[in-house]
Short mmCIF file of C-alpha atoms in Angstrom, two decimals:
data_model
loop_
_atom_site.label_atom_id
_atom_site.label_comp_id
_atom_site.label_asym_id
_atom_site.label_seq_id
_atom_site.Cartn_x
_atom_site.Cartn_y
_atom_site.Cartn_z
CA UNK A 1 124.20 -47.17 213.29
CA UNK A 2 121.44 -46.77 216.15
CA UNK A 3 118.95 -43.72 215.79
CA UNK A 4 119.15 -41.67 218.80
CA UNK A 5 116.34 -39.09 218.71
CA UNK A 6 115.97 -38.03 222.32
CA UNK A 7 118.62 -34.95 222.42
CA UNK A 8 116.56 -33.93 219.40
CA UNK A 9 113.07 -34.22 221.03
CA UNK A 10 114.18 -33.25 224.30
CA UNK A 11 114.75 -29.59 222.84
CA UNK A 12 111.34 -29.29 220.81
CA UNK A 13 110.48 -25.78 222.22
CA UNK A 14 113.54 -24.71 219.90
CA UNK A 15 111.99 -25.87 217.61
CA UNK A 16 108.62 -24.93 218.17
CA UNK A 17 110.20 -21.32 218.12
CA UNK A 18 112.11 -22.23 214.78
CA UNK A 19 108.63 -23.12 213.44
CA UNK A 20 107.18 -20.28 214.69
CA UNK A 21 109.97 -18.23 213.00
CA UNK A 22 109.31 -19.58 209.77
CA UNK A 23 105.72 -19.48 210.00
CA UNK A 24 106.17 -15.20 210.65
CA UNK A 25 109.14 -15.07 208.00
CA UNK A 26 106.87 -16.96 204.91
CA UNK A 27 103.45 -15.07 205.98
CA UNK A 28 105.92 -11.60 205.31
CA UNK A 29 107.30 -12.02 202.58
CA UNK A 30 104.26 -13.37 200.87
CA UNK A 31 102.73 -10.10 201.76
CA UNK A 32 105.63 -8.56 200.87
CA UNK A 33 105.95 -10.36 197.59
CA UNK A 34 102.92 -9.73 196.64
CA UNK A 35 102.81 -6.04 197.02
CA UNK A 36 105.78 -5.88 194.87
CA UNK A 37 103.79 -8.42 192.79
CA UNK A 38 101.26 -6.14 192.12
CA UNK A 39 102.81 -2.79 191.67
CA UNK A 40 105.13 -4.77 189.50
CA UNK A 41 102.13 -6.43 187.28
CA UNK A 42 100.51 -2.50 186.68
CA UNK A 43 103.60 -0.98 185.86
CA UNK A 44 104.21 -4.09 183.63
CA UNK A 45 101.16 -3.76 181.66
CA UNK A 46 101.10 0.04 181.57
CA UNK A 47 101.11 1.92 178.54
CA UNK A 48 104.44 3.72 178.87
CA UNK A 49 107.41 2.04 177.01
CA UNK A 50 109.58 2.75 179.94
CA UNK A 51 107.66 1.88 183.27
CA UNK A 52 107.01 -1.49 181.68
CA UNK A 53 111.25 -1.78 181.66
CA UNK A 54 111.42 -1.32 184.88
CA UNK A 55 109.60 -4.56 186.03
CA UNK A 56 111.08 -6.40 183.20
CA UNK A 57 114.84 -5.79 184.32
CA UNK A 58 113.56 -6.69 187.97
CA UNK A 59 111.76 -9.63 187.11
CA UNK A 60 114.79 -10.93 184.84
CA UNK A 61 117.33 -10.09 187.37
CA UNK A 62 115.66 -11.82 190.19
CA UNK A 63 114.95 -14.90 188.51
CA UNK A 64 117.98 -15.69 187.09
CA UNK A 65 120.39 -15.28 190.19
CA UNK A 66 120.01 -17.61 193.38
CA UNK A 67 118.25 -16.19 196.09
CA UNK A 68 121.29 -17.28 199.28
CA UNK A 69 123.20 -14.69 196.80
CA UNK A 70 120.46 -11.63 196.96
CA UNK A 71 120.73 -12.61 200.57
CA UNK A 72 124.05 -12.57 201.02
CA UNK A 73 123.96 -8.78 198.77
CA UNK A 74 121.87 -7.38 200.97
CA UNK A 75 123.33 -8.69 204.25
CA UNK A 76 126.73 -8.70 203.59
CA UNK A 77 126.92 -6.53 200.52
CA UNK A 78 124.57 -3.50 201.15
CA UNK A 79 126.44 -2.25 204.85
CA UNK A 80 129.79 -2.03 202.46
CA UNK A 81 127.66 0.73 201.06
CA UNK A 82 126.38 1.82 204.23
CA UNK A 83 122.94 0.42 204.43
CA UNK A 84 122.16 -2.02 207.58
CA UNK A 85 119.84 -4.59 208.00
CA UNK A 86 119.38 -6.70 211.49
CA UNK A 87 119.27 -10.53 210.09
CA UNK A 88 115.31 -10.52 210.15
CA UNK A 89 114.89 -7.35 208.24
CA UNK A 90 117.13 -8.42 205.51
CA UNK A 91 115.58 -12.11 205.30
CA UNK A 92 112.07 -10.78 204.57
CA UNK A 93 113.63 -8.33 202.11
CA UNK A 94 115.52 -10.43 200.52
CA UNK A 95 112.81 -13.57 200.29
CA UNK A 96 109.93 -10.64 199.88
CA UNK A 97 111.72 -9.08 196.59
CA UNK A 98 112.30 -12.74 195.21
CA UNK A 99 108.54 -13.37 195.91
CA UNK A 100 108.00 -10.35 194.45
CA UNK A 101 109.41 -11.19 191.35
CA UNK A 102 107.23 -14.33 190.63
CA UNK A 103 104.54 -12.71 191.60
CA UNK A 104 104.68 -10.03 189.19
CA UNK A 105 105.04 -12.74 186.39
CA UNK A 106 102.10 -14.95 187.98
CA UNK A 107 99.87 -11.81 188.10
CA UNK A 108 100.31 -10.54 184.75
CA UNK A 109 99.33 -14.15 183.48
CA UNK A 110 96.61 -13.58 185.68
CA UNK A 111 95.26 -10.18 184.28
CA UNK A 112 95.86 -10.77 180.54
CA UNK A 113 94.16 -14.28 180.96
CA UNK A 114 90.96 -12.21 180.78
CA UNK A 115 88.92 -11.70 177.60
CA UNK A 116 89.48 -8.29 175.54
CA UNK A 117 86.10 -8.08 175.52
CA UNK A 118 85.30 -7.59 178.98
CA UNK A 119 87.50 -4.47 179.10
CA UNK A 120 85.55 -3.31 175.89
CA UNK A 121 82.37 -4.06 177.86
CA UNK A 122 83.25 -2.24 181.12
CA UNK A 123 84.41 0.93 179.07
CA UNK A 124 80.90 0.66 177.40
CA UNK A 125 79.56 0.93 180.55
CA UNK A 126 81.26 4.03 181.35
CA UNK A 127 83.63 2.12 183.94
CA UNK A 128 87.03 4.18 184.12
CA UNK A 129 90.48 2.44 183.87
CA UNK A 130 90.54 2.04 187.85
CA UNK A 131 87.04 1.02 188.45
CA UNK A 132 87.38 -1.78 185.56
CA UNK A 133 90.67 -2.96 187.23
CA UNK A 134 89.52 -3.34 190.42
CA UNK A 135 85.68 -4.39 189.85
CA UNK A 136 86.46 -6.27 186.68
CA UNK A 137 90.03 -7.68 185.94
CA UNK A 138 90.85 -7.90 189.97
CA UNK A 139 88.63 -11.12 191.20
CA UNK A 140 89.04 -12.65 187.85
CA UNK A 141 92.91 -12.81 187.43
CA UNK A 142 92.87 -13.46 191.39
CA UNK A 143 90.58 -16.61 190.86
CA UNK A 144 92.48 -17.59 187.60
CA UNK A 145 95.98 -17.47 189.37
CA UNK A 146 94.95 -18.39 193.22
CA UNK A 147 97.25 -21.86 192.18
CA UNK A 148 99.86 -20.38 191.23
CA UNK A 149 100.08 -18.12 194.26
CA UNK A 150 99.48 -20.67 196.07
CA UNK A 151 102.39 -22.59 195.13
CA UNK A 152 104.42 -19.71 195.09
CA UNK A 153 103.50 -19.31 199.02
CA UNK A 154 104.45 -23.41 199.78
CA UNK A 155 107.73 -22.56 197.99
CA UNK A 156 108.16 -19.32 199.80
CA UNK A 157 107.88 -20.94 202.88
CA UNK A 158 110.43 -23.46 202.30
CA UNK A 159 112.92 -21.24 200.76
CA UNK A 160 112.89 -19.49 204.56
CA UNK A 161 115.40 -22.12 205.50
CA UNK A 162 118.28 -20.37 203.45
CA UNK A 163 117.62 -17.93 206.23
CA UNK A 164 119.65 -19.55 208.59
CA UNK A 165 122.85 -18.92 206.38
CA UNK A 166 122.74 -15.16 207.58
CA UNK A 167 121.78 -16.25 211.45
CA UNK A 168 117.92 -15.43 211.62
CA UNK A 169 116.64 -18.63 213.63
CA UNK A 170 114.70 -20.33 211.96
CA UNK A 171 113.61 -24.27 212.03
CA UNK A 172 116.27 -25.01 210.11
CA UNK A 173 118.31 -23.17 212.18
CA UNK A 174 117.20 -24.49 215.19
CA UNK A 175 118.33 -27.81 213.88
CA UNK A 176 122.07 -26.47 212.95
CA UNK A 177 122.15 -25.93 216.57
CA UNK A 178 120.64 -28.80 218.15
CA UNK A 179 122.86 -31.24 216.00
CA UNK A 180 125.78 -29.27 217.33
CA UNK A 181 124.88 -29.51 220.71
CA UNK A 182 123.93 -33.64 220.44
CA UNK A 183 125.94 -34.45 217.85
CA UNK A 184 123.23 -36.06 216.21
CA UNK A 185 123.03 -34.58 212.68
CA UNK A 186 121.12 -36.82 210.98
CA UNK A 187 117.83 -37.01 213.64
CA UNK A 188 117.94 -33.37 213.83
CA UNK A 189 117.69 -33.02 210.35
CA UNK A 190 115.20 -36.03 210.13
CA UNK A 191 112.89 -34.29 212.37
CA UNK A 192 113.10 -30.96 210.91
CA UNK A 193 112.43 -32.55 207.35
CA UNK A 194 109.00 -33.82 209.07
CA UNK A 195 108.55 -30.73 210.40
CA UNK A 196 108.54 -28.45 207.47
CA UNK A 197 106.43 -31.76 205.63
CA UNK A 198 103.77 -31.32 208.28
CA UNK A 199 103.95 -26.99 207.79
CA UNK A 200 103.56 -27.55 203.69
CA UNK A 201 100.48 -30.15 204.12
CA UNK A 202 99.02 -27.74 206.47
CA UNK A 203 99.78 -24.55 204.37
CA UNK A 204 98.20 -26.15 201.86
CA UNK A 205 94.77 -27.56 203.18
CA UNK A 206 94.43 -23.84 204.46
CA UNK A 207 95.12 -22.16 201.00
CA UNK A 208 92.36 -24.32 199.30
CA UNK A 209 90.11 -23.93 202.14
CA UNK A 210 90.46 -20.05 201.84
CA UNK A 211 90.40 -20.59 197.95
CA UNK A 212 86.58 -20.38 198.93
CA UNK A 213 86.80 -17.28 200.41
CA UNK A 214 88.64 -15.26 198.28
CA UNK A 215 86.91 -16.32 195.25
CA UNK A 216 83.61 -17.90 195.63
CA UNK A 217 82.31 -17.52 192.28
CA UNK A 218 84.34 -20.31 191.63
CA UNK A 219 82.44 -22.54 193.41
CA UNK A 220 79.17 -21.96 191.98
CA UNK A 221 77.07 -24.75 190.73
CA UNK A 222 79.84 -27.14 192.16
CA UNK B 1 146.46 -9.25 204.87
CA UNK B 2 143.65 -7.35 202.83
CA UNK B 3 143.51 -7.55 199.43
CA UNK B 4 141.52 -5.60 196.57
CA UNK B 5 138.86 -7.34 194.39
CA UNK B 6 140.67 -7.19 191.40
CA UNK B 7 140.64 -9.31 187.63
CA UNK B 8 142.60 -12.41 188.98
CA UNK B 9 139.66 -13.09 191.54
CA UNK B 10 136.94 -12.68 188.61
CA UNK B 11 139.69 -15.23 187.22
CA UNK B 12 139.06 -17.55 190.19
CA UNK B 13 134.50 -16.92 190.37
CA UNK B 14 135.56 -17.96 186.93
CA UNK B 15 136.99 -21.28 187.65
CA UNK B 16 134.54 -22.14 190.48
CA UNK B 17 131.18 -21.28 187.71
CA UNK B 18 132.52 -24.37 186.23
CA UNK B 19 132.08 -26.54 189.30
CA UNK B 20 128.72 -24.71 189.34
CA UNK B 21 128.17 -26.02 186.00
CA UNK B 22 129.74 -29.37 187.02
CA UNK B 23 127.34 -30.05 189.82
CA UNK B 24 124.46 -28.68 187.67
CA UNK B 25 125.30 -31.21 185.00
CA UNK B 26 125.53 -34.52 187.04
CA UNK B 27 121.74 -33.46 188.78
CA UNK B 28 120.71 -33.01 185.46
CA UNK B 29 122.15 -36.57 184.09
CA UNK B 30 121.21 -38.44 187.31
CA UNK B 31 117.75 -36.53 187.72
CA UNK B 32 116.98 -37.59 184.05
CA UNK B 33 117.49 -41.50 184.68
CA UNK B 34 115.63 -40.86 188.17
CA UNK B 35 112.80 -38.26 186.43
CA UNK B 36 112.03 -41.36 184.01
CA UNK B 37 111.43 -43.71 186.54
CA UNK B 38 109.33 -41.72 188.68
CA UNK B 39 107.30 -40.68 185.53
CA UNK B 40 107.15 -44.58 184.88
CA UNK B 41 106.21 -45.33 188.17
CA UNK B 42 103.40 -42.91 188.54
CA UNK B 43 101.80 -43.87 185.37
CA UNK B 44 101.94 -47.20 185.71
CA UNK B 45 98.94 -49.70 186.83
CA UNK B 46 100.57 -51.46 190.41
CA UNK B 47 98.89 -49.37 193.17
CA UNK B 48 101.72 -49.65 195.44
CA UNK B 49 104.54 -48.31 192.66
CA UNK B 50 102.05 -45.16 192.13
CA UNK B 51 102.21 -45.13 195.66
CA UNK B 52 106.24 -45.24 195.94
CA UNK B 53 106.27 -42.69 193.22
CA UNK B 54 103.89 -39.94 194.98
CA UNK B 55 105.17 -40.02 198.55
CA UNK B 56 108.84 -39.33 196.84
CA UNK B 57 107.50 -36.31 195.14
CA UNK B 58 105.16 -35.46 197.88
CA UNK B 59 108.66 -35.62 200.21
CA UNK B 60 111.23 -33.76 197.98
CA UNK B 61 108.84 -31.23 197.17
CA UNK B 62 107.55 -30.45 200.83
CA UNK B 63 110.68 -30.40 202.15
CA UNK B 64 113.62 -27.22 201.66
CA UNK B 65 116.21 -28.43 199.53
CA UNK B 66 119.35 -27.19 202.39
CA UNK B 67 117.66 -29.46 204.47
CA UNK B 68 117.55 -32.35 201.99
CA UNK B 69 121.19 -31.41 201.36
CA UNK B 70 122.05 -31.81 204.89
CA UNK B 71 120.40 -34.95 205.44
CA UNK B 72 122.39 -36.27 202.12
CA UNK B 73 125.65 -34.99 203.93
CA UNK B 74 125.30 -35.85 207.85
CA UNK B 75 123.18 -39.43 206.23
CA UNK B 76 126.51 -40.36 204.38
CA UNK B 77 128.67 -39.68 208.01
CA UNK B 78 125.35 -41.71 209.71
CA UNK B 79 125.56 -44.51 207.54
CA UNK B 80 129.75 -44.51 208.81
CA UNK B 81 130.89 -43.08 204.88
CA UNK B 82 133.29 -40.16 204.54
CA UNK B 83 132.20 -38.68 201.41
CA UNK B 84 133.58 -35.27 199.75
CA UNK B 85 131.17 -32.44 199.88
CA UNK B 86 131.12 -33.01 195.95
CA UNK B 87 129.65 -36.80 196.55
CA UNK B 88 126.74 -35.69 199.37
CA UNK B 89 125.35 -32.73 197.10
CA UNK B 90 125.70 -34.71 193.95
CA UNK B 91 123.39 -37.20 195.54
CA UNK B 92 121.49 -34.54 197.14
CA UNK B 93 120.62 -32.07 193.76
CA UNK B 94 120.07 -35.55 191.81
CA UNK B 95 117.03 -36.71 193.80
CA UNK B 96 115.30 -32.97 193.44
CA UNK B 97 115.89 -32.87 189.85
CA UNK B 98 114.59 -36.64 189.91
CA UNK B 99 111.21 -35.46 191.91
CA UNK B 100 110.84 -32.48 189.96
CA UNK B 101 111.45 -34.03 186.61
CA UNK B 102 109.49 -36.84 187.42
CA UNK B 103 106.21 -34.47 187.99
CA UNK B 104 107.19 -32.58 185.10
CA UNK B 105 107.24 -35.59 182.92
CA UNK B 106 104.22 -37.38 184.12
CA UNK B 107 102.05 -34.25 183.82
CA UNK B 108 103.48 -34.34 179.98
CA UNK B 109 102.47 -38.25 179.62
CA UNK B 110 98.57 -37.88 181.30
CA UNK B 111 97.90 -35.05 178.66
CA UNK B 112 98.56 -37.71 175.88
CA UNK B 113 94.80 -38.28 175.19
CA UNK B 114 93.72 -41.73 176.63
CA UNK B 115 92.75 -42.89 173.03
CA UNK B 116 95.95 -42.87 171.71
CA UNK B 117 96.91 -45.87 174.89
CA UNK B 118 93.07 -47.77 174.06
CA UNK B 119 94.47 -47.72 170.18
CA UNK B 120 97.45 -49.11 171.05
CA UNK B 121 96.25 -51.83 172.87
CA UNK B 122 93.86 -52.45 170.50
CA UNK B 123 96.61 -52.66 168.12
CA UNK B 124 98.06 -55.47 170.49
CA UNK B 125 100.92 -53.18 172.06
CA UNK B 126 101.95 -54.09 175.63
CA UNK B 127 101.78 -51.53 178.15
CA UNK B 128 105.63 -50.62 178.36
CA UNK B 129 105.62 -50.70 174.71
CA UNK B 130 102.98 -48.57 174.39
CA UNK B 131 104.52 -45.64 176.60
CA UNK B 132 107.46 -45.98 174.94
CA UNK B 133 106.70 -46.15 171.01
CA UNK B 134 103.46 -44.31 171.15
CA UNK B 135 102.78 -42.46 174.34
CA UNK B 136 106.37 -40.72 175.10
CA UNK B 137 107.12 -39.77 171.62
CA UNK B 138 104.52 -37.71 171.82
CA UNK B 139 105.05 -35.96 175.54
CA UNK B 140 108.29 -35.14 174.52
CA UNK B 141 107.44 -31.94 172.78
CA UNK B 142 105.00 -30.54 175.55
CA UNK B 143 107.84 -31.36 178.27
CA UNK B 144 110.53 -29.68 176.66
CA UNK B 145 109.73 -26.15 177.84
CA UNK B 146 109.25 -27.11 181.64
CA UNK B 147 112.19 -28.89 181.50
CA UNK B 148 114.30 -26.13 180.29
CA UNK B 149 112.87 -23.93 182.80
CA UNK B 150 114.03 -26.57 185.72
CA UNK B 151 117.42 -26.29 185.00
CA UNK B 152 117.46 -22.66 185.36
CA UNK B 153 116.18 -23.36 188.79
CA UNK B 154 118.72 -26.05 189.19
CA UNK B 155 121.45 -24.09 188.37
CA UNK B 156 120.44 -21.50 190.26
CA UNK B 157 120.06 -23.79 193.67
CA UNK B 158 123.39 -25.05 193.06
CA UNK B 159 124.18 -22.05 195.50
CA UNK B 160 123.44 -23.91 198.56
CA UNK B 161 125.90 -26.72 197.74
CA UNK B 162 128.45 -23.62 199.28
CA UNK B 163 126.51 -24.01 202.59
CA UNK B 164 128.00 -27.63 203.04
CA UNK B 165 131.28 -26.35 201.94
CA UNK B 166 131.40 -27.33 198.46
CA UNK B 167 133.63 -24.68 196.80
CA UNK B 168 131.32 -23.94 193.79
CA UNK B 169 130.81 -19.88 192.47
CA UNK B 170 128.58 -19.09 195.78
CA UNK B 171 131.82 -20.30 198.23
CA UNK B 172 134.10 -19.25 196.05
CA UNK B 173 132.49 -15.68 196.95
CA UNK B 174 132.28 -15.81 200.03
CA UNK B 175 136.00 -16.71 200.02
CA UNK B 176 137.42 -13.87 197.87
CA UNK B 177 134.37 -11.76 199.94
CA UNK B 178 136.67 -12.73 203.37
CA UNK B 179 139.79 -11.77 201.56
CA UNK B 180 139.01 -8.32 199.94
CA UNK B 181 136.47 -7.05 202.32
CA UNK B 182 134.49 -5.86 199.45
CA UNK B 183 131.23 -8.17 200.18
CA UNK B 184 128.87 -5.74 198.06
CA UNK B 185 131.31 -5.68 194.61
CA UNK B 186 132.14 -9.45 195.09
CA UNK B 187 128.71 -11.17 195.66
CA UNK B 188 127.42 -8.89 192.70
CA UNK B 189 130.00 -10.57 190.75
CA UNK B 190 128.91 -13.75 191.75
CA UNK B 191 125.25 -12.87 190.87
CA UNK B 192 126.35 -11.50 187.14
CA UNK B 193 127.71 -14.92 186.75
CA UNK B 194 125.12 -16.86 187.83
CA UNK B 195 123.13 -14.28 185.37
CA UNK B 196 125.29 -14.87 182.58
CA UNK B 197 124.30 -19.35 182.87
CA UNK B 198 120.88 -18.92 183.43
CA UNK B 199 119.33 -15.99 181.51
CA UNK B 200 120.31 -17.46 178.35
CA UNK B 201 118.52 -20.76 179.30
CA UNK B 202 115.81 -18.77 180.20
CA UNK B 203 115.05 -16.93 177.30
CA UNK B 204 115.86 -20.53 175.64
CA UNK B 205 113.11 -22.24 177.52
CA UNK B 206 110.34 -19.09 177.20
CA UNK B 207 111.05 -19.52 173.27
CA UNK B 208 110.16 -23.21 173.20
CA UNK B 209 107.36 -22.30 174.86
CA UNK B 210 106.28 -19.94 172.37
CA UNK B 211 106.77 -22.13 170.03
CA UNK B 212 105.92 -25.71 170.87
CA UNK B 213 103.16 -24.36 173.70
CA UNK B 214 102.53 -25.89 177.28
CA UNK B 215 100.25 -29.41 176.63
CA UNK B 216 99.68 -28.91 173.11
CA UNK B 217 100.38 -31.84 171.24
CA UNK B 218 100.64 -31.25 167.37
CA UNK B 219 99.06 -34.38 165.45
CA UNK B 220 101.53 -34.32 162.87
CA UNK B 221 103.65 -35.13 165.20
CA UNK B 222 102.64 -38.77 165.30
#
């Protein structure tokens, strides 16, 4: 029982491109995610009985089956039907539309955390439904749910590796290979575990660095 | 030889959702024991058992789970053990449940107001027997929710147990998926199942909610 690490570290542009891979594949489905997120959230708190079904069966459906199964549907499953994916396409699909789902719930938190009254204020003013969503209710429920999303990303990121199942390479990927070529399973896996603890710590510190940014009037008087 | 997807596959997704629910159900009894002790540890007063405590959260949940279940796998064959798929992901989905359960619980003990431990003492209770007689009797109620919603996830990552060739509902899939050639019908299957254990837990867990609400502690309680 001697660790052997070299075969692992002597291929670290692999996995430099693995991290890179992952890096792309979180950062699209986030912004994938959260488009879906959005449109999701509106139709979700819209008036009409049945556009507020819609995102309810989606967000129900998504969250209670495992996502390496909606990968496997769309990769495997959707061609039988004659739609075609190449492996990257279908991973950011697949990990954008579970995204998606969360962030639909996480947004709606976000835009009924804020007090009836505002609403009643902005109409006062004159403000029409669009102006008070976007001037009003949009930096609030942002600022109230930037934790959540941020979360959401950190888990988003590490849910990439199930990626690899359907041959998009990833960093975990990367390490499937190198411990086939060494034969060292356990370092390559070792390393890859650091690897992906390193991308989460720095994930984070940027998130709450831009959590500035994105909503300063947070900040104030701090 | 081809065969079509027909009722005595659904028969055998069938028998494999109860491995599912096997492997769900030792996580959740082993990540119980482990969730208390991490909870324990975190809370209590030694520096260095906080310390233990964080960096095995801080590890489980900055790291993808496939990858943890790999290193559980190839560590077993490192360490020179042969152990059935069944054993490494046992291990594997005990010590996330443990992290996760662990946070979960903690966050349920620090909103017990600090008055209720000063009382307590006061009262001439030792530490231990304070958490236990006066301080975890009454984080039970807020930590019921969160922990209900866990398992659904728990469940739900069960799925990747079928990536180290545990035969659970996910590999049982891709099995009768090899057979029948009918990927799309099959893995929706699969997913229906997986909807039929974990929406009901689901709605379960969002009704606690409702009713006992996240950190509220009723004092009638006490």
């Amino acid at each position: 029982m001697m660790f052997d690490f070299s075969g692992t570290f002597a291929r670290w542009p692999e996995l430099a491109w693995g991290a890179t891979t992952t890096i792309w594949l979180a950062i699209l489905s986030m912004m994938l995610g959260l488009l879906l997120g959005s449109l999701g959230a509106a139709a979700r708190l819209s008036r009409h009985g049945a556009l507020r079904l819609v995102p309810t069966v989606y967000v129900e459906t998504i969250r209670n089956t495992p996502l390496l199964v909606q990968i496997y549907i769309i990769y495997f499953g959707l061609p039988a039907a004659g739609i075609r994916f190449t492996p990257p396409v279908a991973a950011v699909l697949a990990l954008g539309i579970y995204t998606g789902a969360y962030a639909t719930e996480i947004l709606r938190s976000g835009i009924q955390s804020i007090p009836k009254g505002q609403l009643e204020a902005a109409r006062a003013l004159g403000l029409s439904r669009w102006r008070t969503l976007r001037n009003v209710e949009a930096g609030q429920a942002l600022a109230a749910v930037y934790p959540a999303l941020m979360s959401q990303f950190v888990l988003v990121m590490l849910a990439t590796s199930l990626v690899s199942a359907i041959s998009v390479t990833d960093l975990t990927a990367s390490a499937n290979n190198i411990q086939g070529l060494t034969f060292r399973s356990f370092e390559a896996y070792l390393v890859v575990a650091a690897i992906y603890l390193v991308l989460t710590f720095v994930l984070r510190s940027l998130l709450s660095g831009l959590e500035r940014v994105v909503c300063p009037f947070k900040f104030v008087g701090r | 030889m081809f065969q079509t997807f027909s009722f005595g596959h659904v028969v055998f997704l069938a028998h494999a959702a109860l491995w599912t629910a096997a492997l769900a159900g030792i996580a959740l009894g082993g990540g119980a024991v482990g969730g208390m002790m991490i909870a324990v540890l975190r809370v209590s007063r030694t520096r260095a058992l906080q310390w233990i405590a964080i960096a095995f959260v801080t590890i489980v949940q900055g790291t993808p789970l496939l990858v943890q279940l790999f290193l559980a796998y190839f560590g077993a064959a490192f360490a020179g053990l042969d152990v059935p798929p069944l054993a490494a992901a046992a291990l594997a989905f005990t010590l996330y449940a443990s992290a996760f359960f662990g946070d979960i619980w903690r966050g349920a003990i620090e909103g017990v107001p600090t008055g209720q431990w000063e009382a307590a003492g006061a009262l001439g209770l030792g530490r231990m027997a304070t958490l236990r007689l006066v301080v975890v009797p009454q984080a039970i109620r807020p930590a019921i929710p969160p922990t209900v919603g866990f398992i659904v996830q728990l469940v739900k990552n069960t799925a990747l147990a079928s990536i180290i060739g545990f035969r659970e509902l996910t590999r049982a899939g891709q099995i009768v998926s090899n057979v029948t050639f009918q990927p799309l019908a099959v893995f929706l299957t699969v997913a229906a199942f997986y909807f039929a254990i974990c929406y009901p837990i689901s709605l379960a867990s969002r009704r606690l909610e409702a009713r006992m609400g996240r950190g509220h502690v009723e004092p009638s309680l006490i």
